[in-house]
Every structure is written in structure tokens, then in C-alpha cells.
mmCIF file of C-alpha atoms in Angstrom:
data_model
loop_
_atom_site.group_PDB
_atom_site.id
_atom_site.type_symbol
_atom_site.label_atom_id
_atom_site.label_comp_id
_atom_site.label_asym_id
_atom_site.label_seq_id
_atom_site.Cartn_x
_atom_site.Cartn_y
_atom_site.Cartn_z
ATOM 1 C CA UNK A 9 213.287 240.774 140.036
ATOM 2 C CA UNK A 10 213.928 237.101 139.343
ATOM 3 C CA UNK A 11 216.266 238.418 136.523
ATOM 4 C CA UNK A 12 218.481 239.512 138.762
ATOM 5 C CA UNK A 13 219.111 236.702 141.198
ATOM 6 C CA UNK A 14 222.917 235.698 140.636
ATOM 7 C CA UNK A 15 223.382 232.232 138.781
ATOM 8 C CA UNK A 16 224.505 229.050 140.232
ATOM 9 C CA UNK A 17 227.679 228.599 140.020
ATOM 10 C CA UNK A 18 228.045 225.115 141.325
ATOM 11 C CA UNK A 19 225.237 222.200 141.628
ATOM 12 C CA UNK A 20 224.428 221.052 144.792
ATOM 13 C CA UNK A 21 225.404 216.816 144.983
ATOM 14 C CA UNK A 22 221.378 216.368 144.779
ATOM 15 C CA UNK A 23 221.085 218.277 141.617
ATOM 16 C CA UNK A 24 224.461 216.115 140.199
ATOM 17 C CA UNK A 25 223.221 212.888 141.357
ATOM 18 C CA UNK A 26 219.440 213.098 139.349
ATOM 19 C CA UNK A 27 221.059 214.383 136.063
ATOM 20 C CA UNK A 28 223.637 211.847 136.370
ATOM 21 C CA UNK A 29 221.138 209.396 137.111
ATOM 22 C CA UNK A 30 218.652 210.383 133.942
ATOM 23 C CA UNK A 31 220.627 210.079 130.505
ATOM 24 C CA UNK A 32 217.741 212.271 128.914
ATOM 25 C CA UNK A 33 217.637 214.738 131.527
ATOM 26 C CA UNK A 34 221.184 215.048 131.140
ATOM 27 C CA UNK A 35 220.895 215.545 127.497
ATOM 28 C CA UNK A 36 217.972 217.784 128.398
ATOM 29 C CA UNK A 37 220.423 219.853 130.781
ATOM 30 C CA UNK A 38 223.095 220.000 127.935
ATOM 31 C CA UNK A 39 220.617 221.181 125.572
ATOM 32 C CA UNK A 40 219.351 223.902 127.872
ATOM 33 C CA UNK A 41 223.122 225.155 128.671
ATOM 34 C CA UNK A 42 223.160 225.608 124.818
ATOM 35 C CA UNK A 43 220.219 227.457 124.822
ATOM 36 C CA UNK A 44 218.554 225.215 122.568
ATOM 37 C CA UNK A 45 215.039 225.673 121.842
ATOM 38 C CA UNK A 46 211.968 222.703 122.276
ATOM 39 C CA UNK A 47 211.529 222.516 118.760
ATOM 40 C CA UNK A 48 215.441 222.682 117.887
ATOM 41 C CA UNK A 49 215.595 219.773 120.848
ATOM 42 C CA UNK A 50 212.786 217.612 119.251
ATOM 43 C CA UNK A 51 213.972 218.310 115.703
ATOM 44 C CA UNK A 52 217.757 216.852 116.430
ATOM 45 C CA UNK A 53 217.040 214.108 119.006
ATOM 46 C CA UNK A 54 214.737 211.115 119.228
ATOM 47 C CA UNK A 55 212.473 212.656 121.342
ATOM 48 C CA UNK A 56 208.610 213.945 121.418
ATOM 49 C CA UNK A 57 207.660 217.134 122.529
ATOM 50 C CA UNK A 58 205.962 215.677 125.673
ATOM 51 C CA UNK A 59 209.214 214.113 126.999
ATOM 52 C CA UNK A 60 211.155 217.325 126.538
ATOM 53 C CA UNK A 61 208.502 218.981 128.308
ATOM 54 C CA UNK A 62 208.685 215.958 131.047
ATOM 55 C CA UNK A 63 211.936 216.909 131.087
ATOM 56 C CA UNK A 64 211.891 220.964 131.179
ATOM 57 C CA UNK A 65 209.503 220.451 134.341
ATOM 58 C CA UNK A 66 212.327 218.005 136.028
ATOM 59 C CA UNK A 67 214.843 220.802 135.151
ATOM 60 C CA UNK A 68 213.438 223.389 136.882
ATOM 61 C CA UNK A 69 212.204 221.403 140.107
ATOM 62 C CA UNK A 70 215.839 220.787 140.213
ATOM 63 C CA UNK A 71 216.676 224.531 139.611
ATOM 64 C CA UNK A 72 218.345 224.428 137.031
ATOM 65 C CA UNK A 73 216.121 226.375 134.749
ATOM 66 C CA UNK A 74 212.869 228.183 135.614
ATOM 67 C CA UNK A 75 210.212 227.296 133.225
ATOM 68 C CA UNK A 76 207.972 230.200 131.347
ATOM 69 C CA UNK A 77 205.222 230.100 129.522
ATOM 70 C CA UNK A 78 204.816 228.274 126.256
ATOM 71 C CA UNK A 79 207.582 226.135 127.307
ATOM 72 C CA UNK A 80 210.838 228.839 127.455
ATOM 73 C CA UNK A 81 212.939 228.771 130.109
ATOM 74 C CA UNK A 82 215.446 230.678 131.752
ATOM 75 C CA UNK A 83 219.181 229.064 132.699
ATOM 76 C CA UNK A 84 219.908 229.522 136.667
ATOM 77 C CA UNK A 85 223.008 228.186 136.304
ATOM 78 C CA UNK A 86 225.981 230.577 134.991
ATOM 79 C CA UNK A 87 227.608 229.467 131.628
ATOM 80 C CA UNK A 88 230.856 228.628 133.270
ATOM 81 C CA UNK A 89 229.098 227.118 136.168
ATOM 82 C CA UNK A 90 231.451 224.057 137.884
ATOM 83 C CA UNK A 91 230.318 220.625 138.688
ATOM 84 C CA UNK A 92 231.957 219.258 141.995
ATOM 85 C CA UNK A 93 235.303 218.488 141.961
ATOM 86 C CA UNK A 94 234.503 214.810 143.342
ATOM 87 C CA UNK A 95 231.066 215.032 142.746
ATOM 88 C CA UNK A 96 228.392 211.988 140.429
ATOM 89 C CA UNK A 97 228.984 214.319 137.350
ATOM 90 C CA UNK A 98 232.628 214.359 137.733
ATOM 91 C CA UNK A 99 232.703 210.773 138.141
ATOM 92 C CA UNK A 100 230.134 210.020 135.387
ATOM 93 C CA UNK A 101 232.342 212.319 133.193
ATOM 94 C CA UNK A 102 235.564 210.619 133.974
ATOM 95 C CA UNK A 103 234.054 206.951 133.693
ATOM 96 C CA UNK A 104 232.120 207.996 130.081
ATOM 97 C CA UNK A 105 232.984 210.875 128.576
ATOM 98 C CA UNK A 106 236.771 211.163 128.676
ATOM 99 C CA UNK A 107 238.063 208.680 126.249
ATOM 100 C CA UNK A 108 235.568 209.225 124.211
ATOM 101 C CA UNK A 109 236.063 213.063 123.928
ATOM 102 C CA UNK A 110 239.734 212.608 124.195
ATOM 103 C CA UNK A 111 239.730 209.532 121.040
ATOM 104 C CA UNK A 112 238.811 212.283 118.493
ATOM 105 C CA UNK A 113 241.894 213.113 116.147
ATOM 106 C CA UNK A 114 241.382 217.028 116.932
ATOM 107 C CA UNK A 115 242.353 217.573 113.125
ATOM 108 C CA UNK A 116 238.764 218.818 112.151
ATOM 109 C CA UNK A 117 238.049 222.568 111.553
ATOM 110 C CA UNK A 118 238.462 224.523 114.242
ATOM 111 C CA UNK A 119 239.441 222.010 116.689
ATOM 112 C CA UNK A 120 243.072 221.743 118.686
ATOM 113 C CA UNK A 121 244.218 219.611 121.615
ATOM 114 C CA UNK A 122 247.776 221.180 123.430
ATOM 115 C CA UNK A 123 249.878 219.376 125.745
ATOM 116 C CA UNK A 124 252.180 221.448 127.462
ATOM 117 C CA UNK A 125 254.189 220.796 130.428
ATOM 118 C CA UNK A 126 256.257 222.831 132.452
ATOM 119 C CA UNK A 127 257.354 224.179 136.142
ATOM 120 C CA UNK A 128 256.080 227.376 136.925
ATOM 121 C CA UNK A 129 255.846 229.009 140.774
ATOM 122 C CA UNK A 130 252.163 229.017 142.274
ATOM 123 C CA UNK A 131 251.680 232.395 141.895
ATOM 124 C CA UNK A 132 252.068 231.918 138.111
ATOM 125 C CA UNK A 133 250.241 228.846 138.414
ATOM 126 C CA UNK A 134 246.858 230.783 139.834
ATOM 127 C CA UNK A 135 247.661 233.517 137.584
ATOM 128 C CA UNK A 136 247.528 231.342 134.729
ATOM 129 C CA UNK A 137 244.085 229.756 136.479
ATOM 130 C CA UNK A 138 242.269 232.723 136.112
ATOM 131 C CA UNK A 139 243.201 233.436 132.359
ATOM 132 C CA UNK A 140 241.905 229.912 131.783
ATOM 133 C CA UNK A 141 238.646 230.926 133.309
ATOM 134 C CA UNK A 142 238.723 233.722 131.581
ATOM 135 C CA UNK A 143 238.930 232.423 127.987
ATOM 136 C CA UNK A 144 235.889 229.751 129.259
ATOM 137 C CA UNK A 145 233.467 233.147 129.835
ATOM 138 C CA UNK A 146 234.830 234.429 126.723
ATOM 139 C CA UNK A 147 233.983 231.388 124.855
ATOM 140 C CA UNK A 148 230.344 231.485 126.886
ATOM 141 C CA UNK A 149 229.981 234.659 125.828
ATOM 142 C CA UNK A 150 230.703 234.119 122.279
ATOM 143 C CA UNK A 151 228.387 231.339 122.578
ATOM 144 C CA UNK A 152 225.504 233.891 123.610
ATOM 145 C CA UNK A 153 226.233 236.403 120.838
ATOM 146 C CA UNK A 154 225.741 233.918 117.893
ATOM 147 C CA UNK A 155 222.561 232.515 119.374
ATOM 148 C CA UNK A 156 221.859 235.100 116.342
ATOM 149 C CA UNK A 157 223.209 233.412 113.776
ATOM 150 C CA UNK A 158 221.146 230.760 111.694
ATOM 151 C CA UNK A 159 221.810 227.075 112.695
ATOM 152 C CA UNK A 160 223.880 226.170 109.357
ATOM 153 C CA UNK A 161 226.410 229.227 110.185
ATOM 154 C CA UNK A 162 227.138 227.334 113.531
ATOM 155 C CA UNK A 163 228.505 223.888 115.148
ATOM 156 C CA UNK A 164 228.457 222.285 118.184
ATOM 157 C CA UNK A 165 232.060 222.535 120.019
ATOM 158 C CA UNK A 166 233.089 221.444 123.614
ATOM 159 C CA UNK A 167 235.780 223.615 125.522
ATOM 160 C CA UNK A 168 237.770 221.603 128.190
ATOM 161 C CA UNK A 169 240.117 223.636 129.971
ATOM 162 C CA UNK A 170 242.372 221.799 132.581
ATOM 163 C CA UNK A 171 245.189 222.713 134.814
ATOM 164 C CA UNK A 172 246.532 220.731 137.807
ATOM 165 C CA UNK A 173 249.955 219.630 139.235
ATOM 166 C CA UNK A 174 250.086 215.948 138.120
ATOM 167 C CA UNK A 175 252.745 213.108 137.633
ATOM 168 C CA UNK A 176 251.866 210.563 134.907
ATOM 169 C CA UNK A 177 250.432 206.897 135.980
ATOM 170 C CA UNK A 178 253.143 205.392 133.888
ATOM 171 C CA UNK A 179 256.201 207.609 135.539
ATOM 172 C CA UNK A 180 254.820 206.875 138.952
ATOM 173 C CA UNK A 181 256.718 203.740 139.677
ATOM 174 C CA UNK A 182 260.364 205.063 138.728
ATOM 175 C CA UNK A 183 259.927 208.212 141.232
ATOM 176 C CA UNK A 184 262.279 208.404 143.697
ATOM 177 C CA UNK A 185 260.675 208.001 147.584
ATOM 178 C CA UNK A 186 260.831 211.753 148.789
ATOM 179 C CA UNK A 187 262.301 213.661 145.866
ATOM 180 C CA UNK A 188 260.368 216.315 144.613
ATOM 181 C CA UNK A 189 257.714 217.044 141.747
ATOM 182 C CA UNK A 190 259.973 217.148 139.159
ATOM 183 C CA UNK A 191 256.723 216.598 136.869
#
């Protein structure tokens, strides 16, 4: 029965504000939305078995896993779940994460950054929302099906999908009071 309760599919600010507050429970939280086992946890980071455990039990009082036996868990929140729009994870991600994602060279295997800009109607615009939403399950779900294969067949890789109607800092100044969003 507990199988079948839907996922979360958004943290409450509670849940946000303890894993932004906790740099190994984060980690811990990370690890867990990769599915990562305890012993595949303790064997890449700097961390005993008793913290991760420490850690697992934090999780789930949060709900955001629900511990089993012999230290397994189960996720409660969906793959493609969303942190709040303005919420501490947002924030955290925005004051440490972003350059430093975003100061890779995205020439490595696998690995792409696109710019594209453009006017499109809103229709279009929510139309082209939901395939972006779409490719993030698929990529969860791709994610799931090579839980499979041996570690050495895989790597690590971070999907950021982002969409929003948005004028550059640096054009800001020379827009003209009242016109419209030209970009």
C-alpha cells in the first residue's frame, strides 16, 4: 500500500530549509535521488557508514525517503520533483551552484550547453514547457533503467532545463521606458 502513495512533487519550505542548512544531508539527498546505495555512498565520499545512516534517518523524518530494513530506502519524492521557485534551495542553488555548474567548458563527452533566443506566442511558449518536462522524465527514466548497468559503464550527468521570458542585466539600462519585450 505504501507503494502506491503518489510522490512528492515539490518540498515543503521546512524540508528545503534543513537540507539547505546540512551540506551532508544535502549530499545525502543527492545521493538518494541517484539511487545510490550505502556502500556506493561510503565508497565515493568521505564518509562512515554511521553518518550515512545518521543521515538516511534525517532523510526520512523529513520525508524524503522512507527507510527499510538493512538500511534501503525508498525515494518519496518523484524524479522530476521541483524545489520552490523562491524557496532556500533555489536560493542556495543560485548563490553556489550556478557559476560553478555554468564555468564548465561543456566540451566533454556527452555534454552540450544551447543558447537560443527567440519570440514565440505563449501558447507556443507552454507548449514548448511541457516538452521540456518531458525530456527531464525521459532523462529520469533513463536514469532508472541503467541502475542495471555496472558503475564503470555509467557517469554522473546533471540536466538543467530552463525556460523563462527574460531581458539581460547588461541590456537593461538601454531599454526604452514602456516599449515592449523585444528580448
Amino acid at each position: 500500500m505504501a507503494d502506491a502513495q503518489p510522490l512528492v512533487q515539490e518540498l515543503t519550505l521546512e524540508q528545503e530549509r534543513a537540507l539547505v542548512h546540512d551540506r551532508r544531508l544535502l549530499l545525502l539527498a543527492t545521493c538518494c535521488l541517484s539511487l545510490w546505495t550505502l556502500e556506493q555512498i561510503v565508497g565515493f565520499y568521505r564518509l562512515t557508514e554511521a553518518e550515512v545512516v545518521q543521515g538516511l534517518v534525517q532523510l526520512d523524518r523529513l520525508g524524503i525517503i522512507e527507510l527499510r530494513p538493512l538500511n534501503r530506502y525508498r525515494l518519496r519524492l518523484a524524479k522530476t520533483f521541483r524545489w520552490r521557485p523562491n524557496g532556500p534551495a533555489m536560493q542556495y542553488f543560485r548563490d553556489e551552484v550556478l557559476m560553478d555548474y555554468f564555468s564548465g567548458h561543456f566540451d566533454g563527452d556527452a555534454e552540450t550547453l544551447t543558447l537560443v533566443h527567440g519570440q514565440i506566442g505563449r501558447g507556443q511558449a507552454q507548449l514548448l514547457n511541457e516538452r521540456l518536462l518531458k525530456l527531464a522524465e525521459d532523462f529520469a527514466q533513463q536514469h532508472l533503467a541503467d541502475q542495471r548497468l555496472p558503475a564503470e559503464q555509467k557517469r554522473a550527468f546533471t540536466l538543467v532545463l530552463a525556460m523563462r521570458s527574460w531581458l539581460f542585466a547588461a541590456f537593461r539600462d538601454l531599454k526604452r521606458d514602456g516599449s515592449g519585450s523585444a528580448f
